[in-house]
mmCIF file of C-alpha atoms and ligand atoms in Angstrom:
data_model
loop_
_atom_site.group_PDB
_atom_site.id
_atom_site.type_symbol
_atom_site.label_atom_id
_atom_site.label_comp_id
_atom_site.label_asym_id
_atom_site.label_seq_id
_atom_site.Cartn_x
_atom_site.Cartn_y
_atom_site.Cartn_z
ATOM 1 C CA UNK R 956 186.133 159.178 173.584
ATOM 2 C CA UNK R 957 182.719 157.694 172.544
ATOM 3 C CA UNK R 958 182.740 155.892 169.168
ATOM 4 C CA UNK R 959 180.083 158.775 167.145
ATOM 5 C CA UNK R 960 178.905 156.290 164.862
ATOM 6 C CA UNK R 961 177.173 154.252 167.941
ATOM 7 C CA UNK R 962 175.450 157.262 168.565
ATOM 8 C CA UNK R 963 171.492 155.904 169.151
ATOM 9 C CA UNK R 964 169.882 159.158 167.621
ATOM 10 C CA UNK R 965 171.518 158.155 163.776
ATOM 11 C CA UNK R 966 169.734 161.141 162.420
ATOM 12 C CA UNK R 967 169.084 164.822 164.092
ATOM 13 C CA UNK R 968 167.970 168.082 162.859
ATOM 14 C CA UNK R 969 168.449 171.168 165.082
ATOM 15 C CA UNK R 970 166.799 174.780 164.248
ATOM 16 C CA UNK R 971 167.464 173.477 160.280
ATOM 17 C CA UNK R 972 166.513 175.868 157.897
ATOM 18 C CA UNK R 973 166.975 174.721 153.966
ATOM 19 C CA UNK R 974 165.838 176.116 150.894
ATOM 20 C CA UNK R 975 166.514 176.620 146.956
ATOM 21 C CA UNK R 976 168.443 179.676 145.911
ATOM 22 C CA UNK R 977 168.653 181.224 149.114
ATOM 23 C CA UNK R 978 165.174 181.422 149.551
ATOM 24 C CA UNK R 979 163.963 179.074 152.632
ATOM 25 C CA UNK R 980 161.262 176.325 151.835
ATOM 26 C CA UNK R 981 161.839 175.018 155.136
ATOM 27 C CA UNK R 982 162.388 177.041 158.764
ATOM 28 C CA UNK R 983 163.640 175.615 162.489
ATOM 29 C CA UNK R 984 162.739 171.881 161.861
ATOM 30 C CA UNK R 985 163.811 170.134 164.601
ATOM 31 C CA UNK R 986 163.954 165.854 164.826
ATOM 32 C CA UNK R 987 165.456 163.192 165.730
ATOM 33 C CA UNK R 988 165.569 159.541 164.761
ATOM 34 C CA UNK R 989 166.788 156.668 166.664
ATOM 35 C CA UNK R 990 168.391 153.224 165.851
ATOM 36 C CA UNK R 991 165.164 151.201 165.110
ATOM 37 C CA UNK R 992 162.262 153.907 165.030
ATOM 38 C CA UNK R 993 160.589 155.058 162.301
ATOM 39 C CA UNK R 994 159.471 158.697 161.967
ATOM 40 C CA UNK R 995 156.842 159.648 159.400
ATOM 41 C CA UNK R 996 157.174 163.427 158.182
ATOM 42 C CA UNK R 997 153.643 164.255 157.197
ATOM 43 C CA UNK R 998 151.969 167.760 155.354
ATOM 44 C CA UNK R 999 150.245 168.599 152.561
ATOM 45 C CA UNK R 1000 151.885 169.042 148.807
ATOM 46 C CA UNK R 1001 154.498 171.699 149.426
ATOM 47 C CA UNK R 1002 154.975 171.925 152.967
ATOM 48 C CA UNK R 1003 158.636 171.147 152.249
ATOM 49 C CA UNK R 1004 158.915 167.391 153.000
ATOM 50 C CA UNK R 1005 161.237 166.591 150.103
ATOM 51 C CA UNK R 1006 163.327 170.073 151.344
ATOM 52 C CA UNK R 1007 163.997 168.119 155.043
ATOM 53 C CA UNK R 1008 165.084 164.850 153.479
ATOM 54 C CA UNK R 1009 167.668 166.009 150.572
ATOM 55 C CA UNK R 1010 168.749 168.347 153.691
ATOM 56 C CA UNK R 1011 169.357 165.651 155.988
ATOM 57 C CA UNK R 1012 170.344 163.163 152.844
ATOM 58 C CA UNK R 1013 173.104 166.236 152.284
ATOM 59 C CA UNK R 1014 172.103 166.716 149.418
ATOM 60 C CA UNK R 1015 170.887 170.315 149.829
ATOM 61 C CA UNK R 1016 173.082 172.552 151.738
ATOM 62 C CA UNK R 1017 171.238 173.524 155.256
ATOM 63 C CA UNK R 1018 171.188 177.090 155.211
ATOM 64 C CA UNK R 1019 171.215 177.235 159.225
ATOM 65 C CA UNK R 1020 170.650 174.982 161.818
ATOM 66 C CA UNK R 1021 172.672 171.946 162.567
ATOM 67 C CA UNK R 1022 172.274 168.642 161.506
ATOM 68 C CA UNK R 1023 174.140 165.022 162.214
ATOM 69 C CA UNK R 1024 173.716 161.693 160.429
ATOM 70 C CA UNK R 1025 175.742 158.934 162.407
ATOM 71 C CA UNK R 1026 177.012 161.058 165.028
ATOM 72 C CA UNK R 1027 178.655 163.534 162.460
ATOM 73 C CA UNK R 1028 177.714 166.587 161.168
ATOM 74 C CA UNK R 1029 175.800 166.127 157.382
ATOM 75 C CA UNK R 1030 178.301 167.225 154.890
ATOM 76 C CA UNK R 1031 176.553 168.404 152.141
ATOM 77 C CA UNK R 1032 179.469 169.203 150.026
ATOM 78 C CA UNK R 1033 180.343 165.509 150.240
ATOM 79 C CA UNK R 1034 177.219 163.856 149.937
ATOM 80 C CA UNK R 1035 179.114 160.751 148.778
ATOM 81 C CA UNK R 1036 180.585 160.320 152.455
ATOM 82 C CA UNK R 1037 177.351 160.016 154.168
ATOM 83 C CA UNK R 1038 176.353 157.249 151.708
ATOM 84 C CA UNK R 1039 179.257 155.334 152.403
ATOM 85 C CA UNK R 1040 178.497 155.790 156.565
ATOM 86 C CA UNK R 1041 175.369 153.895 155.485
ATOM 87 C CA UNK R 1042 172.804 156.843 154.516
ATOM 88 C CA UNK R 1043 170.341 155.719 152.042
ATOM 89 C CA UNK R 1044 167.518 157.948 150.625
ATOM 90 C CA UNK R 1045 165.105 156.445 147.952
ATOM 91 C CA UNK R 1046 163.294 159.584 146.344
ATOM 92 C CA UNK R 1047 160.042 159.669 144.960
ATOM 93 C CA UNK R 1048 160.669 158.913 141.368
ATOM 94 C CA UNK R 1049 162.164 155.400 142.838
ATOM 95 C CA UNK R 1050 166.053 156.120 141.257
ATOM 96 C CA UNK R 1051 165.298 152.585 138.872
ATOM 97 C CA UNK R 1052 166.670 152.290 135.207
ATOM 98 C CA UNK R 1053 163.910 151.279 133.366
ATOM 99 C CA UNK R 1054 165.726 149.097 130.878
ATOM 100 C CA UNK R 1055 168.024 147.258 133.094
ATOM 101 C CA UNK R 1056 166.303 143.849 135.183
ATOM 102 C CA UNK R 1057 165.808 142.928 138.730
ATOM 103 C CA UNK R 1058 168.694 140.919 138.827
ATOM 104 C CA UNK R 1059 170.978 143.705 137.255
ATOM 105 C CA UNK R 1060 169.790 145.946 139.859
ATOM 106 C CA UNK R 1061 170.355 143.492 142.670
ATOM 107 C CA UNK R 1062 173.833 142.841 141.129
ATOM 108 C CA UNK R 1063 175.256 146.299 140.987
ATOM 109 C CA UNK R 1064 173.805 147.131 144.445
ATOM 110 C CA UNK R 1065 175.296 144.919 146.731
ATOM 111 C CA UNK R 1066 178.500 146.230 148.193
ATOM 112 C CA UNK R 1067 180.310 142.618 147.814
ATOM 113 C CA UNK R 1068 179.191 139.262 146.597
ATOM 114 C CA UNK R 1069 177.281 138.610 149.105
ATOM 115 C CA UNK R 1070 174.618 136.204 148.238
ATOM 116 C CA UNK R 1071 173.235 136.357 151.536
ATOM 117 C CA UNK R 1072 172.456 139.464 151.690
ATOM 118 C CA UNK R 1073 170.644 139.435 148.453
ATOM 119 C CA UNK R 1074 168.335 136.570 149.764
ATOM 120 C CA UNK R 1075 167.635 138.133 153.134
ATOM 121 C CA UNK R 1076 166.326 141.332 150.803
ATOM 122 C CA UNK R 1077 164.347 139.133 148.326
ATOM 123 C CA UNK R 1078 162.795 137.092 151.350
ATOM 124 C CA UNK R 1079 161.133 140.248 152.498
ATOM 125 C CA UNK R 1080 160.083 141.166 149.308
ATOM 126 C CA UNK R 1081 158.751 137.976 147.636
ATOM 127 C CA UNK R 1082 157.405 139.046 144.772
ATOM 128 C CA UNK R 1083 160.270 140.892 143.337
ATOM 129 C CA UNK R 1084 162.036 136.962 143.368
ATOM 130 C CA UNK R 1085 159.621 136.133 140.760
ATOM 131 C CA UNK R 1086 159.963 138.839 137.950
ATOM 132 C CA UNK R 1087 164.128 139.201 138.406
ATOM 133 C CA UNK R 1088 164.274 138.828 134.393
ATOM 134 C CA UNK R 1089 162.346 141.736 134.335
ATOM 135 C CA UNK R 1090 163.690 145.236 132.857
ATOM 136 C CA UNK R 1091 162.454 147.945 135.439
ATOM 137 C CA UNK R 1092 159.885 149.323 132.419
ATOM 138 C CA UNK R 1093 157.750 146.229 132.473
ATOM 139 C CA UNK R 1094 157.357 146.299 136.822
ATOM 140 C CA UNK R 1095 153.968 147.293 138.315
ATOM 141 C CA UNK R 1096 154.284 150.603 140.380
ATOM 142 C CA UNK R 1097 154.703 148.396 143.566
ATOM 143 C CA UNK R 1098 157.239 145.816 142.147
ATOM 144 C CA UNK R 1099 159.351 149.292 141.370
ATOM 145 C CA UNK R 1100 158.862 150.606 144.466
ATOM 146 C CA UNK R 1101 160.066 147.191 146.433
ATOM 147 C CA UNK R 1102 162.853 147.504 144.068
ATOM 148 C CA UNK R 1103 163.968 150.315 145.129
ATOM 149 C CA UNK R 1104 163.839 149.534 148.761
ATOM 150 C CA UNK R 1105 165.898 146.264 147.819
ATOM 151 C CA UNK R 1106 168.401 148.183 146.149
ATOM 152 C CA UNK R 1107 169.053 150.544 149.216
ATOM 153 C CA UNK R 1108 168.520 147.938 151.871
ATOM 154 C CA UNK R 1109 171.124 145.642 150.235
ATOM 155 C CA UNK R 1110 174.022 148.134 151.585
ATOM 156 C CA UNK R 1111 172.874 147.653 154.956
ATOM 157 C CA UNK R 1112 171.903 150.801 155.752
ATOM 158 C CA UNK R 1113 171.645 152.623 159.380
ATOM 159 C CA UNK R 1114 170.048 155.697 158.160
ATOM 160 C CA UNK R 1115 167.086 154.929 155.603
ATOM 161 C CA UNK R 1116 164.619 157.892 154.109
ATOM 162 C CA UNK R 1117 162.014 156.800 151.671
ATOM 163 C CA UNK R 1118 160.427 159.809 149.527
ATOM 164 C CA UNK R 1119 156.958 159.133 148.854
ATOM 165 C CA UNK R 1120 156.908 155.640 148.471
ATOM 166 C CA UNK R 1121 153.068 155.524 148.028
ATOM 167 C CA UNK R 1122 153.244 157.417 144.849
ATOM 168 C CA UNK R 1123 151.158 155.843 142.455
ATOM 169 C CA UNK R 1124 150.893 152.820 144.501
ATOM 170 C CA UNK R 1125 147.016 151.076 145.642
ATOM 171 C CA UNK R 1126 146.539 151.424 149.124
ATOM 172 C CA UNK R 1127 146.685 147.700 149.483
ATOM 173 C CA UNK R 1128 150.159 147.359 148.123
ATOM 174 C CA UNK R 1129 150.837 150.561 150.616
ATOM 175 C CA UNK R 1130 149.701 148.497 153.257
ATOM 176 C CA UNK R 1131 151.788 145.416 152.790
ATOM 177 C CA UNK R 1132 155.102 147.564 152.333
ATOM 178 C CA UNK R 1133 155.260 149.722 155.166
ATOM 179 C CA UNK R 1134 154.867 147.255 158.069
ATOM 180 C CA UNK R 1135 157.438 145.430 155.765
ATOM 181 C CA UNK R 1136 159.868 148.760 156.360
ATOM 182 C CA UNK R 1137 158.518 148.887 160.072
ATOM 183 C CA UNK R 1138 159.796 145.536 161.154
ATOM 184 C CA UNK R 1139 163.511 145.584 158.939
ATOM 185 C CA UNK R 1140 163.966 149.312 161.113
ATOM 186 C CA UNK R 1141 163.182 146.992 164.150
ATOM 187 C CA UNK R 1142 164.864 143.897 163.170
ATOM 188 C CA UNK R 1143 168.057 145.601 162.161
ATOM 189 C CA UNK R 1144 168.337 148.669 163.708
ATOM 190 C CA UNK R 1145 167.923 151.238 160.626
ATOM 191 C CA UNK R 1146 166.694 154.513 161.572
ATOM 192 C CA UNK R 1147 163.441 155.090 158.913
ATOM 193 C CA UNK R 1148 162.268 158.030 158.035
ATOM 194 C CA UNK R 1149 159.256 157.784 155.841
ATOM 195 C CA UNK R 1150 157.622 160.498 154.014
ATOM 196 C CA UNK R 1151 153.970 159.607 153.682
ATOM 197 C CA UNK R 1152 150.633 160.918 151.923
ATOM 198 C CA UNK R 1153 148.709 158.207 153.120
ATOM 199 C CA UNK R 1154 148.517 159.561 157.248
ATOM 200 C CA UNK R 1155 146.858 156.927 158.743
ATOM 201 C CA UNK R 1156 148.955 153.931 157.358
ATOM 202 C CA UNK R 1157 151.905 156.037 158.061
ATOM 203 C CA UNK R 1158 151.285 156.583 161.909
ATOM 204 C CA UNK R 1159 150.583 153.052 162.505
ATOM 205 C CA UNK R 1160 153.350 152.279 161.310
ATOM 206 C CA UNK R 1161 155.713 155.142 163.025
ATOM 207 C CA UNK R 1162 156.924 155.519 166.756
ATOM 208 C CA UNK R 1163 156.878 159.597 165.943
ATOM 209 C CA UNK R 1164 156.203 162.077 163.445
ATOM 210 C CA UNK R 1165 156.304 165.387 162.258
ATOM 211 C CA UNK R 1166 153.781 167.159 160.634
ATOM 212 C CA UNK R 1167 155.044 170.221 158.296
ATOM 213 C CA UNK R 1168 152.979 173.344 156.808
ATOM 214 C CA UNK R 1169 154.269 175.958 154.573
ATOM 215 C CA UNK R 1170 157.799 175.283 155.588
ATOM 216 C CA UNK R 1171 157.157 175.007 159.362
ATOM 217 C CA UNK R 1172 156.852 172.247 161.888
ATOM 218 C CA UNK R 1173 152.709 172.570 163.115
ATOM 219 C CA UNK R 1174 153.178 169.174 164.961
ATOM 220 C CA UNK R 1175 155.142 166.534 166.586
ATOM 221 C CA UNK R 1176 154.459 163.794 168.792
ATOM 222 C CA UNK R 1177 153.639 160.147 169.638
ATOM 223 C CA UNK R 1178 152.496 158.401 166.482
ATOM 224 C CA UNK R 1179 150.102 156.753 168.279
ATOM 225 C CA UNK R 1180 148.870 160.039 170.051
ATOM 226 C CA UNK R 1181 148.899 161.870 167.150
ATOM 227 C CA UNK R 1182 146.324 158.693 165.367
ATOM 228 C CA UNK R 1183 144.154 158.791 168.574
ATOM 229 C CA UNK R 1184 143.440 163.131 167.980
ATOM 230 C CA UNK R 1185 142.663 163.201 164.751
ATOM 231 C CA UNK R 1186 140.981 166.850 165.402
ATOM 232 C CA UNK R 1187 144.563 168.032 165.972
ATOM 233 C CA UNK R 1188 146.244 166.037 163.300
ATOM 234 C CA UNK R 1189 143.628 167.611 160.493
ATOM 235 C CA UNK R 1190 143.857 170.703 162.066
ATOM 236 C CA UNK R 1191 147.605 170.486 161.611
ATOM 237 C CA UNK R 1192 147.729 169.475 158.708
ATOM 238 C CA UNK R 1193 145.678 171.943 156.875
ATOM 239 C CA UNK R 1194 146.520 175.013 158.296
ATOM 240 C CA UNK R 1195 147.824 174.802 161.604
ATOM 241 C CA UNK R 1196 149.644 177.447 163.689
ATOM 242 C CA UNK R 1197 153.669 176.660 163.762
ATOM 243 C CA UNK R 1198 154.949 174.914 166.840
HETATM 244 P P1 LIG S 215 155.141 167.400 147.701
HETATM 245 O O1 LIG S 215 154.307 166.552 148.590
HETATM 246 O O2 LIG S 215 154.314 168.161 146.708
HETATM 247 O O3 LIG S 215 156.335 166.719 147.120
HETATM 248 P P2 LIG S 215 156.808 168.598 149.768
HETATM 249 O O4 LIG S 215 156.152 168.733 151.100
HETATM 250 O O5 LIG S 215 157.769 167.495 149.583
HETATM 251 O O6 LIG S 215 155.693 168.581 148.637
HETATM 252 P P3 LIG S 215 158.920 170.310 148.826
HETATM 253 O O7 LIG S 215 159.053 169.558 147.548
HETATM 254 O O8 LIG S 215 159.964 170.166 149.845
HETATM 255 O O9 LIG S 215 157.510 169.990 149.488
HETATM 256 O O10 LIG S 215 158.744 171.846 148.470
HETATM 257 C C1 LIG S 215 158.747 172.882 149.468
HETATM 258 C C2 LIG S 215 158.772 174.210 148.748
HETATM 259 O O11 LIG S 215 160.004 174.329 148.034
HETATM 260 C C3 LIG S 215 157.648 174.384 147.723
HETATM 261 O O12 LIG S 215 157.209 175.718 147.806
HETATM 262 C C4 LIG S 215 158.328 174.116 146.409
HETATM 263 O O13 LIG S 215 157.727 174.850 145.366
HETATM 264 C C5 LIG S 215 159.754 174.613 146.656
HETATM 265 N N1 LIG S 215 160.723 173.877 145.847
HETATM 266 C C6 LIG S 215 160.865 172.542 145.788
HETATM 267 N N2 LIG S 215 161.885 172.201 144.959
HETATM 268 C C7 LIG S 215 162.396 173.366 144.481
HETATM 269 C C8 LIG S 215 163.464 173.702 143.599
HETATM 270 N N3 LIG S 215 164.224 172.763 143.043
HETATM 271 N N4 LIG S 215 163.692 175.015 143.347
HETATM 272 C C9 LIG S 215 162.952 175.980 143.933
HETATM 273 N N5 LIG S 215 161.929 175.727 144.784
HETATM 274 C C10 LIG S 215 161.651 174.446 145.059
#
C-alpha cells in the first residue's frame, strides 16, 4: 500500500462547504495543491478566504465536502495532529508575542536544537538576523511578518498557508517576500497556499489560483493565464457568476 504522506497533491479540497454556526460562508470549493506549487486564493473582503484556510488548517469543522492534508483526511477535532504531519498556517494577525525577541521566537520554534535549521531560515530572511534582540513590539510590519514565516518554516513544513501576509505591509516589502515564499515552496517542496490582496504580485508569484466571491469559487486557473485576462480576473473578482 502507497505511503499517504508521499502523496504529491499535500493539500485537497473536494465540494468543501465551511461556515460559522451552521451557517455556510463558504460553498463547493474545490483545490488542490501540490508538493512545490503555490496557489494564491484571491476575492474581495469577505468572500470567505480566511473560511477555506482555518477549514483546510482544521481548524474549522468542514460542514460537507471532503478534504485531505498529507494524504489524510483533515481532522478538525484534532487540529494538533495535522500540525505535527507538518501543516503550518500563519494567520493574518502574524501569531507573534509582542514582548518576547527574535531570538526567543526562533528558540521556542525549532522542533530540536538544530542550529542549522535556524540559519537556513535567517539566510532567507536577512534582515530579521540583525534585530534578533528585538521584542516583537519594536519590529516594523515586515520584520513581523518575516518573523512569522521564520517561525513556521523552522518546523519544516510540507503544507504552508499564509493569511494575508500583505496586511499592513508597503508593496515593496510585499514584493521582496513573496518570491522569497515562491522559491523555499520550490526549493523544498512545501505546498504554499497564499492568501493575497495584492492580485498581481500574487499571480506572479503562483502556479494556480482561485478566485472566491460571496462564498463561491468565480475562478480558477493558470496563474499566468489568469495575469494575461485581466478582463476576466476583474470581472471575477467583483461580481462574477460562480463556476
Ligand atoms: P477578508 O479579506 O475581509 O479577511 P475573507 O475573504 O477572508 O475576508 P472570511 O473572513 O472567510 O472572508 O469571511 C467570510 C464570511 O464569513 C463573511 O461573511 C464573514 O462575515 C463571515 N465570518 C467570518 N468569521 C466569522 C465568525 N467568526 N463568525 C461568523 N461569521 C464569520
Amino acid at each position: 500500500m502507497p505511503d499517504p504522506t508521499l502523496a504529491r497533491d499535500l493539500l485537497t479540497a473536494e465540494s468543501l462547504t465551511s461556515g460559522y454556526n451552521g451557517v455556510a460562508a463558504v460553498t463547493d470549493v474545490n483545490l488542490t495543491v501540490a508538493a512545490g506549487e503555490v496557489l494564491s486564493v484571491l476575492g474581495p473582503n469577505g468572500a470567505g478566504k480566511t473560511t477555506t484556510l482555518l477549514a483546510l488548517a482544521g481548524l474549522l469543522p468542514a460542514m460537507s465536502g471532503r478534504t485531505t492534508a498529507m494524504g489524510e483526511p483533515v481532522d478538525y477535532k484534532r487540529p494538533y495532529r495535522m500540525a505535527r504531519r507538518g501543516m503550518r498556517f500563519v494567520p493574518d494577525d502574524r501569531g507573534l508575542f509582542s514582548v518576547m525577541t527574535v531570538r526567543e521566537h526562533l528558540r521556542l520554534s525549532r522542533r530540536r536544537p538544530d542550529r542549522a535549521r535556524e540559519e537556513f531560515v535567517l539566510d532567507r530572511f536577512p534582515a530579521l538576523a540583525e534585530v534578533q534582540s528585538r521584542i516583537v513590539g519594536l519590529l516594523s510590519g515586515g520584520e513581523q511578518q518575516m518573523l512569522a514565516i521564520a517561525v513556521a518554516l523552522l518546523a519544516e513544513p510540507r503544507v504552508l498557508m499564509v493569511d494575508e501576509m500583505s496586511l499592513g505591509l508597503a508593496p515593496m516589502v510585499v514584493e521582496q517576500m513573496l518570491p522569497t515564499i515562491r522559491d523555499l515552496a520550490r526549493d523544498e517542496g512545501i505546498a504554499v497556499v497564499l492568501v493575497e490582496q495584492h492580485v498581481e504580485l500574487a499571480l506572479a508569484v503562483s502556479d494556480r489560483a482561485i478566485v472566491l466571491n460571496h462564498g463561491r469559487m468565480v475562478l480558477e486557473g493558470d496563474a499566468k493565464d489568469l495575469l494575461a485576462d485581466r478582463d476576466r480576473l476583474e470581472t471575477a473578482y467583483f461580481g462574477g457568476e460562480s463556476l
